[in-house]
PDB file of C-alpha atoms in Angstrom:
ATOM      1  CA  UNK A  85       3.276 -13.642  -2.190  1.00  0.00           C
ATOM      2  CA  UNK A  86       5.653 -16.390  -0.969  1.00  0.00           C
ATOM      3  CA  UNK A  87       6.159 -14.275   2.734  1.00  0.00           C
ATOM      4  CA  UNK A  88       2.272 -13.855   2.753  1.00  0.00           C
ATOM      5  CA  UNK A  89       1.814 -17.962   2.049  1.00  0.00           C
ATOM      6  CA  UNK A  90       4.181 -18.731   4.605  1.00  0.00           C
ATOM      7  CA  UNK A  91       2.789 -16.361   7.273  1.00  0.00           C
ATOM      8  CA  UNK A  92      -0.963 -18.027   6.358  1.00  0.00           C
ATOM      9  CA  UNK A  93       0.360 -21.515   7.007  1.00  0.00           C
ATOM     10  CA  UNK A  94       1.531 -20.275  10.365  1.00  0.00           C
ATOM     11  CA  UNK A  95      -1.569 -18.915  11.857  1.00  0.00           C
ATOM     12  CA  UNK A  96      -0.190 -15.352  11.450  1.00  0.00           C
ATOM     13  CA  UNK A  97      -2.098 -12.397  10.038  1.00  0.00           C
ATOM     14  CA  UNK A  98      -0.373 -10.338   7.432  1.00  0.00           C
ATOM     15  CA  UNK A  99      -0.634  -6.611   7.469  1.00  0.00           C
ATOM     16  CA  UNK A 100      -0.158  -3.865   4.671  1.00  0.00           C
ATOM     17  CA  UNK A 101       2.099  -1.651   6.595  1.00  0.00           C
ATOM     18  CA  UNK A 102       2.113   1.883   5.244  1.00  0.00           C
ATOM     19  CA  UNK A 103      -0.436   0.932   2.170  1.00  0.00           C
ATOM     20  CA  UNK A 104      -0.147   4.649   1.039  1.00  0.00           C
ATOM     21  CA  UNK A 105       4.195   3.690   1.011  1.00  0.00           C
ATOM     22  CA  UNK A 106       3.250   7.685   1.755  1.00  0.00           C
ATOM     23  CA  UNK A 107       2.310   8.144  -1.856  1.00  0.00           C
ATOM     24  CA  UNK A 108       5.852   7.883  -2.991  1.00  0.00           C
ATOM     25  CA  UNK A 109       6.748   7.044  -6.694  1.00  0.00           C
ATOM     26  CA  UNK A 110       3.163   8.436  -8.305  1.00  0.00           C
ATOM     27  CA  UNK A 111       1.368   5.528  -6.548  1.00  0.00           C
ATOM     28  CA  UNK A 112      -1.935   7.291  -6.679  1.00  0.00           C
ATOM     29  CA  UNK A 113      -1.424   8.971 -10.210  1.00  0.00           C
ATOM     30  CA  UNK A 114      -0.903   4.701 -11.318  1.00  0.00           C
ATOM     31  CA  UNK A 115      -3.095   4.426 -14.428  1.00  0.00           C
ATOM     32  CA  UNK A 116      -4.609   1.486 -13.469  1.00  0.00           C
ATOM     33  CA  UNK A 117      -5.914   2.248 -10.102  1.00  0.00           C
ATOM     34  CA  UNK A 118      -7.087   5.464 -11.158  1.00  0.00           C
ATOM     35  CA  UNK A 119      -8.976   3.507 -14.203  1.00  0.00           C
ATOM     36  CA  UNK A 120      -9.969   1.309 -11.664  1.00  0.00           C
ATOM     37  CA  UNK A 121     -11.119   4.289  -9.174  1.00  0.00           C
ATOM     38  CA  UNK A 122     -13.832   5.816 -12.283  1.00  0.00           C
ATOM     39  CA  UNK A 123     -15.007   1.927 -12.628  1.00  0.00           C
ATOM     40  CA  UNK A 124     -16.042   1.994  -8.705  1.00  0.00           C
ATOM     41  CA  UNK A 125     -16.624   5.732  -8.320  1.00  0.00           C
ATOM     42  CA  UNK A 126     -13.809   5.839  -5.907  1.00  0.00           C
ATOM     43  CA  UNK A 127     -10.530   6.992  -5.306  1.00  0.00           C
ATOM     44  CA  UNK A 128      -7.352   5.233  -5.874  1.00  0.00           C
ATOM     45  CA  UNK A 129      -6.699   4.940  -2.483  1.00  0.00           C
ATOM     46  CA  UNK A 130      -9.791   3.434  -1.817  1.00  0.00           C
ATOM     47  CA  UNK A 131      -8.943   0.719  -4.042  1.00  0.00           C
ATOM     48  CA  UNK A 132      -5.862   0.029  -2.690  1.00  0.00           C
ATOM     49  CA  UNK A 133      -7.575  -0.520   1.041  1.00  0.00           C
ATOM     50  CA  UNK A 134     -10.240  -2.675  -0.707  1.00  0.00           C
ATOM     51  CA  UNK A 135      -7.724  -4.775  -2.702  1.00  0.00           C
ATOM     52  CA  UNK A 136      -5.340  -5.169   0.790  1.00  0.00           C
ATOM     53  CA  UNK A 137      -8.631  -6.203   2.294  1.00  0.00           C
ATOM     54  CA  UNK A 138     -10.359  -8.320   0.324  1.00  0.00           C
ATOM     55  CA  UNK A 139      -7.012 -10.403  -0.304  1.00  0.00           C
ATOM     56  CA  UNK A 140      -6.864 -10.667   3.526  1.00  0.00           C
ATOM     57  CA  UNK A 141      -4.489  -8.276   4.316  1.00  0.00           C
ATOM     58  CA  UNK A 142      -4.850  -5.789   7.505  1.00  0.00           C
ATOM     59  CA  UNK A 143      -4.174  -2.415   6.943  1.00  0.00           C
ATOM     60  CA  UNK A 144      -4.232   0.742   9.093  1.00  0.00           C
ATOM     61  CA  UNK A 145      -3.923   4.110   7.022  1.00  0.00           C
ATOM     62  CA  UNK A 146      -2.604   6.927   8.428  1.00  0.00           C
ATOM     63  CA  UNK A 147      -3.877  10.399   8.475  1.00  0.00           C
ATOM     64  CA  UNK A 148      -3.983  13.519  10.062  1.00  0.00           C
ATOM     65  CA  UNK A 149      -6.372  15.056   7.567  1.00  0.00           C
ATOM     66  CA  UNK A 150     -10.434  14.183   8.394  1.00  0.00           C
ATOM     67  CA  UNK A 151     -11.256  14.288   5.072  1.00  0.00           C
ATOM     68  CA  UNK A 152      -9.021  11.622   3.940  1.00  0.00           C
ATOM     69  CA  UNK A 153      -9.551   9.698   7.380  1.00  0.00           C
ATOM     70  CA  UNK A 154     -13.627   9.427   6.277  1.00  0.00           C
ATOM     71  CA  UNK A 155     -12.238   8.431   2.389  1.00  0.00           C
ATOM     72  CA  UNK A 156     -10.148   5.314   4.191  1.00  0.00           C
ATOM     73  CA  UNK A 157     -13.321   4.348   5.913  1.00  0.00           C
ATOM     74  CA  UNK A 158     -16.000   4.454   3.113  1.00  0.00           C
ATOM     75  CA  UNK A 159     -14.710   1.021   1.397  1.00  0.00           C
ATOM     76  CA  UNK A 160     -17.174  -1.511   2.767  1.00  0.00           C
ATOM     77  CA  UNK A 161     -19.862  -0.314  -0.678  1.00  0.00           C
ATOM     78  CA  UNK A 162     -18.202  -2.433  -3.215  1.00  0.00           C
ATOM     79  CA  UNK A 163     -16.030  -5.274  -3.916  1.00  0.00           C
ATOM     80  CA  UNK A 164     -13.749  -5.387  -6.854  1.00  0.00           C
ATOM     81  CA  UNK A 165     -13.838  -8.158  -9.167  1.00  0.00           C
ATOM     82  CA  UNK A 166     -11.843 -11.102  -9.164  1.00  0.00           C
ATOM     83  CA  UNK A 167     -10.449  -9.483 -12.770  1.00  0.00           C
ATOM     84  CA  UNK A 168      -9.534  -6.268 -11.120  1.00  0.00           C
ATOM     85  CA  UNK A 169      -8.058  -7.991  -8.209  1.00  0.00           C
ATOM     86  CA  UNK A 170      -5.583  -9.998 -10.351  1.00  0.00           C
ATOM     87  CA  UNK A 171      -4.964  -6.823 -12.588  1.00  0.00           C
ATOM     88  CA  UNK A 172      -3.831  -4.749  -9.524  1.00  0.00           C
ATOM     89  CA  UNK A 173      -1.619  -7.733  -8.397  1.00  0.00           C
ATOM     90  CA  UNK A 174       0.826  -7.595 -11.475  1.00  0.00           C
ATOM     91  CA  UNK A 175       2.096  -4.127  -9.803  1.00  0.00           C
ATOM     92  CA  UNK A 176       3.626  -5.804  -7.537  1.00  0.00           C
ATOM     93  CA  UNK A 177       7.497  -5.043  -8.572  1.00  0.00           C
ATOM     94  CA  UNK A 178       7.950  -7.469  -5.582  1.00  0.00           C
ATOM     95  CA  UNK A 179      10.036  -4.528  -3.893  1.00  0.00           C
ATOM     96  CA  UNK A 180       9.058  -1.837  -1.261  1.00  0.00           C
ATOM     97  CA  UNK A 181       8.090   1.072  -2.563  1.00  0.00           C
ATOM     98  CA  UNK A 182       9.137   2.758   0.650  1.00  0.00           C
ATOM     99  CA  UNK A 183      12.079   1.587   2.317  1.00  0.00           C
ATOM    100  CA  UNK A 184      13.733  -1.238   0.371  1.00  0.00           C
ATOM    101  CA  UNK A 185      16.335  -2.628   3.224  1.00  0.00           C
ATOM    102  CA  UNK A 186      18.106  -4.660   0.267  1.00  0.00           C
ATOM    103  CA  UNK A 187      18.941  -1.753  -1.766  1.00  0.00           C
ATOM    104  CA  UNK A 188      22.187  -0.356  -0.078  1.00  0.00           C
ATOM    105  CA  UNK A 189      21.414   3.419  -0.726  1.00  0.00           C
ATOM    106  CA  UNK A 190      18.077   3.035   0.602  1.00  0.00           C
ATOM    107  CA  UNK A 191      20.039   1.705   4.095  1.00  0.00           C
ATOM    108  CA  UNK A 192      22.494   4.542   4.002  1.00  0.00           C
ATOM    109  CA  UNK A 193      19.803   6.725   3.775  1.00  0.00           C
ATOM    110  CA  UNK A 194      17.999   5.715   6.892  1.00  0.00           C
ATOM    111  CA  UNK A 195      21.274   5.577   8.540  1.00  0.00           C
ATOM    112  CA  UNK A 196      22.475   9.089   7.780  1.00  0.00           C
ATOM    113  CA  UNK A 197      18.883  10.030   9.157  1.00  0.00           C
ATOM    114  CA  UNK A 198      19.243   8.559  12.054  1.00  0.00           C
ATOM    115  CA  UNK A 199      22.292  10.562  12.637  1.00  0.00           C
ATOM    116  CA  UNK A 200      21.279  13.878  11.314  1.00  0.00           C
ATOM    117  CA  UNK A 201      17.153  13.641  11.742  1.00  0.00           C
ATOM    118  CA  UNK A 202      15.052  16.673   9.921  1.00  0.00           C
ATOM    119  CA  UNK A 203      11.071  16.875   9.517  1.00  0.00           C
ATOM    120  CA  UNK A 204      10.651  14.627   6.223  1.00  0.00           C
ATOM    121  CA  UNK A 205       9.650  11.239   5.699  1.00  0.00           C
ATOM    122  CA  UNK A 206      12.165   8.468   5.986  1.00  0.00           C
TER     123      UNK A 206
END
């Protein structure tokens, strides 16, 4: 939130990169936004784009499947409440939940990829 603050005061627009964080660590099986999901008749990760949204954050979701390209879009039906908003916002374990550059073993990781790269995700 600090980052986010700091990047408002300057003019400069923040962006979710990689919302999805590619699905890693259960993020669409997360109680919550799947509680949230049967509340708005959506999925979870159409509350995630809605919540990245509405708290002013620009986010491009990547895809290669259509059917999940047309889920990203259909968002602009409902707004989630200012309750649901705040609930959503104590997930934040104020770490990446894709590539954590402060966690040594996360660095090696993309290192030895670099070195040795296969087809999987980073």
């Amino acid at each position: 939130r600090d980052e986010i603050k700091i990047m408002r005061e300057l003019g400069v627009q923040p962006e979710g990169w990689a919302p999805f964080a590619e699905g890693l660590k259960g993020m669409f099986q997360e109680p919550l936004l799947m509680e949230l999901a049967g509340k708005y008749g959506k999925t979870p990760a159409q509350v995630i784009l809605k919540w990245d949204i509405q708290d002013g954050i620009a986010v491009i979701p990547k895809s290669t499947h259509k059917e999940r390209m047309m889920e990203n879009a259909d968002i602009w039906d409902f707004e989630l409440d200012a309750e649901d908003m705040r609930k959503i916002r104590t997930l934040d374990t104020d770490r990446p939940s894709m590539l954590d550059v402060n966690n040594p073993d996360e660095v090696k990781r993309v290192y030895d990829y670099l070195k040795n790269p296969v087809l999987t995700t980073l």
